[in-house]
Tab-separated table of C-alpha atoms in Angstrom:
chain	number	residue	atom	x	y	z
A	192	UNK	CA	-114.945	60.478	-0.633
A	193	UNK	CA	-111.507	61.955	-0.046
A	194	UNK	CA	-109.218	62.610	-2.922
A	195	UNK	CA	-105.580	63.388	-2.587
A	196	UNK	CA	-102.772	63.655	-5.074
A	197	UNK	CA	-99.342	62.722	-3.793
A	198	UNK	CA	-95.971	62.896	-5.434
A	199	UNK	CA	-94.166	59.516	-5.452
A	200	UNK	CA	-90.956	58.967	-3.873
A	201	UNK	CA	-88.648	55.910	-4.137
A	202	UNK	CA	-90.519	54.598	-1.048
A	203	UNK	CA	-93.489	54.213	-3.411
A	204	UNK	CA	-91.620	52.037	-5.999
A	205	UNK	CA	-93.283	48.773	-5.106
A	206	UNK	CA	-96.828	50.180	-5.011
A	207	UNK	CA	-96.131	51.972	-8.246
A	208	UNK	CA	-94.909	48.820	-9.923
A	209	UNK	CA	-98.058	46.886	-8.800
A	210	UNK	CA	-100.329	49.671	-9.967
A	211	UNK	CA	-98.424	50.067	-13.274
A	212	UNK	CA	-98.530	46.288	-14.093
A	213	UNK	CA	-102.201	46.151	-13.338
A	214	UNK	CA	-103.391	49.103	-15.162
A	215	UNK	CA	-101.109	48.544	-18.202
A	216	UNK	CA	-102.333	44.902	-18.486
A	217	UNK	CA	-105.983	45.864	-18.059
A	218	UNK	CA	-105.644	48.557	-20.819
A	219	UNK	CA	-103.429	46.649	-23.392
A	220	UNK	CA	-103.763	43.032	-22.357
A	221	UNK	CA	-106.581	42.160	-24.626
A	222	UNK	CA	-104.805	43.382	-27.677
A	223	UNK	CA	-101.414	41.773	-27.237
A	224	UNK	CA	-100.020	38.292	-26.801
A	225	UNK	CA	-99.254	37.062	-23.327
A	226	UNK	CA	-95.649	36.745	-24.281
A	227	UNK	CA	-95.377	40.340	-25.781
A	228	UNK	CA	-97.246	41.807	-22.731
A	229	UNK	CA	-95.332	39.948	-20.099
A	230	UNK	CA	-91.982	40.910	-21.792
A	231	UNK	CA	-92.929	44.558	-21.812
A	232	UNK	CA	-94.125	44.578	-18.279
A	233	UNK	CA	-91.057	42.825	-17.021
A	234	UNK	CA	-88.834	45.489	-18.670
A	235	UNK	CA	-90.786	48.670	-18.289
A	236	UNK	CA	-91.881	48.132	-14.765
A	237	UNK	CA	-88.843	46.454	-13.334
A	238	UNK	CA	-88.406	47.549	-9.686
A	239	UNK	CA	-84.830	48.863	-10.228
A	240	UNK	CA	-86.010	50.737	-13.394
A	241	UNK	CA	-88.796	52.418	-11.398
A	242	UNK	CA	-86.477	53.239	-8.559
A	243	UNK	CA	-84.005	54.878	-10.898
A	244	UNK	CA	-86.740	56.856	-12.451
A	245	UNK	CA	-88.004	57.939	-8.946
A	246	UNK	CA	-84.438	59.103	-7.903
A	247	UNK	CA	-84.106	61.066	-11.244
A	248	UNK	CA	-85.421	64.682	-11.017
A	249	UNK	CA	-86.619	64.940	-14.585
A	250	UNK	CA	-89.647	62.302	-14.416
A	251	UNK	CA	-92.248	62.934	-11.847
A	252	UNK	CA	-94.780	60.453	-10.711
A	253	UNK	CA	-97.888	61.314	-8.850
A	254	UNK	CA	-100.569	59.027	-7.269
A	255	UNK	CA	-104.261	59.849	-7.139
A	256	UNK	CA	-105.593	58.372	-4.135
A	257	UNK	CA	-109.310	57.862	-3.244
A	258	UNK	CA	-110.067	57.270	0.430
A	259	UNK	CA	-106.446	56.333	0.959
A	260	UNK	CA	-106.340	53.709	-1.991
A	261	UNK	CA	-104.327	54.471	-5.114
A	262	UNK	CA	-106.829	54.963	-7.960
A	263	UNK	CA	-104.366	55.792	-10.539
A	264	UNK	CA	-101.166	57.614	-11.409
A	265	UNK	CA	-99.504	59.963	-13.969
A	266	UNK	CA	-95.979	60.209	-15.022
A	267	UNK	CA	-94.521	63.414	-16.354
A	268	UNK	CA	-91.271	63.878	-18.160
A	269	UNK	CA	-89.124	66.970	-18.792
A	270	UNK	CA	-85.606	67.484	-20.530
A	271	UNK	CA	-83.895	64.189	-21.318
A	272	UNK	CA	-86.508	62.032	-19.507
A	273	UNK	CA	-88.857	62.688	-22.564
A	274	UNK	CA	-89.373	59.605	-24.877
A	275	UNK	CA	-88.914	61.738	-27.962
A	276	UNK	CA	-86.570	64.365	-28.822
A	277	UNK	CA	-88.358	67.444	-27.794
A	278	UNK	CA	-87.309	70.925	-26.593
A	279	UNK	CA	-86.567	72.028	-22.967
A	280	UNK	CA	-89.880	74.063	-23.395
A	281	UNK	CA	-91.901	70.739	-23.572
A	282	UNK	CA	-93.365	68.586	-20.896
A	283	UNK	CA	-94.357	64.976	-21.776
A	284	UNK	CA	-97.292	63.121	-20.080
A	285	UNK	CA	-95.836	59.541	-20.609
A	286	UNK	CA	-98.424	57.670	-18.653
A	287	UNK	CA	-101.877	58.264	-17.336
A	288	UNK	CA	-103.511	55.176	-15.869
A	289	UNK	CA	-106.612	54.650	-13.686
A	290	UNK	CA	-107.545	51.386	-12.052
A	291	UNK	CA	-110.531	49.676	-13.577
A	292	UNK	CA	-112.802	50.277	-10.430
A	293	UNK	CA	-112.066	54.004	-10.542
A	294	UNK	CA	-112.683	54.680	-14.256
A	295	UNK	CA	-115.459	57.043	-15.239
A	296	UNK	CA	-115.344	59.236	-12.265
A	297	UNK	CA	-113.277	62.017	-13.744
A	298	UNK	CA	-109.770	60.978	-12.227
A	299	UNK	CA	-108.157	60.718	-15.554
A	300	UNK	CA	-109.076	64.343	-16.221
A	301	UNK	CA	-107.880	65.388	-12.887
A	302	UNK	CA	-104.397	63.830	-13.569
A	303	UNK	CA	-104.246	65.356	-16.981
A	304	UNK	CA	-105.052	68.728	-15.461
A	305	UNK	CA	-102.274	68.132	-12.927
A	306	UNK	CA	-99.955	67.566	-15.811
A	307	UNK	CA	-100.979	70.763	-17.502
A	308	UNK	CA	-100.671	72.705	-14.218
A	309	UNK	CA	-97.161	71.307	-13.628
A	310	UNK	CA	-96.109	72.314	-17.177
A	311	UNK	CA	-97.397	75.843	-16.556
A	312	UNK	CA	-95.551	76.049	-13.231
A	313	UNK	CA	-92.413	75.014	-14.929
A	314	UNK	CA	-92.810	77.574	-17.561
A	315	UNK	CA	-93.128	75.059	-20.505
A	316	UNK	CA	-94.660	76.050	-23.783
A	317	UNK	CA	-96.255	72.701	-24.652
A	318	UNK	CA	-97.579	69.520	-23.099
A	319	UNK	CA	-97.423	66.451	-25.268
A	320	UNK	CA	-98.258	62.777	-25.025
A	321	UNK	CA	-98.541	59.640	-27.229
A	322	UNK	CA	-101.805	57.629	-27.591
A	323	UNK	CA	-102.320	54.244	-29.319
A	324	UNK	CA	-103.801	54.585	-32.668
A	325	UNK	CA	-106.627	52.255	-31.839
A	326	UNK	CA	-107.562	53.942	-28.377
A	327	UNK	CA	-110.314	55.948	-29.792
A	328	UNK	CA	-111.841	56.933	-26.483
A	329	UNK	CA	-108.564	58.269	-25.281
A	330	UNK	CA	-108.002	60.221	-28.461
A	331	UNK	CA	-111.444	61.775	-28.246
A	332	UNK	CA	-110.829	62.679	-24.557
A	333	UNK	CA	-107.482	64.302	-25.314
A	334	UNK	CA	-108.975	66.326	-28.295
A	335	UNK	CA	-111.709	67.540	-25.853
A	336	UNK	CA	-108.901	68.807	-23.647
A	337	UNK	CA	-107.330	70.681	-26.416
A	338	UNK	CA	-104.625	68.422	-27.658
A	339	UNK	CA	-103.946	68.096	-31.361
A	340	UNK	CA	-102.078	65.571	-33.408
A	341	UNK	CA	-98.591	66.569	-34.606
A	342	UNK	CA	-96.811	63.263	-35.391
A	343	UNK	CA	-96.675	59.634	-34.725
A	344	UNK	CA	-94.113	57.077	-33.500
A	345	UNK	CA	-93.739	53.322	-33.474
A	346	UNK	CA	-94.157	51.570	-30.023
A	347	UNK	CA	-92.599	48.209	-29.803
A	348	UNK	CA	-94.072	45.492	-27.686
A	349	UNK	CA	-92.218	42.248	-28.108
A	350	UNK	CA	-92.715	41.088	-31.649
A	351	UNK	CA	-95.590	43.605	-32.185
A	352	UNK	CA	-94.869	47.066	-33.777
A	353	UNK	CA	-97.680	49.589	-33.002
A	354	UNK	CA	-98.398	53.062	-33.819
A	355	UNK	CA	-98.912	55.887	-31.308
A	356	UNK	CA	-100.163	59.154	-32.347
A	357	UNK	CA	-98.344	62.163	-30.717
A	358	UNK	CA	-100.568	64.925	-29.391
A	359	UNK	CA	-99.662	68.479	-28.236
A	360	UNK	CA	-101.421	71.254	-26.424
A	361	UNK	CA	-99.892	74.735	-26.743
A	362	UNK	CA	-99.715	76.396	-23.292
A	363	UNK	CA	-98.564	79.938	-24.603
């Protein structure tokens, strides 16, 4: 098995869109109405939105490929790309998604470690992320990686208002 991590460019926008929609729908589809889910997917993963993000230097996307196939991806945000008002010393891990057939092989941990490594290389003091309040497995995973809850925010998906816990890991 050959594993590679590749930084995404605007040329990857369509593949990023496909993987993003698939993984988000797999993760959250069972807990939301079709209308709320599709409305969110259409907005968040619009091809023009993804192209703009890929052309902006403040978010970074990386594919994790297994034998040439995209197994998952991570989105990292710094400065004004962060989804919450944080300092210039923080890096946000906004998205970590693994395709269903690649789950439970340690790929999520690999991507999380990539995010932490990028934060260290960028001389950040903290890495933070949001996790849905009902995603207990992810919360346990992040806790095992040294993240601690520091706040929460509301996540709007169509007519549904959900709570995400904000977790942070101090790097220095």
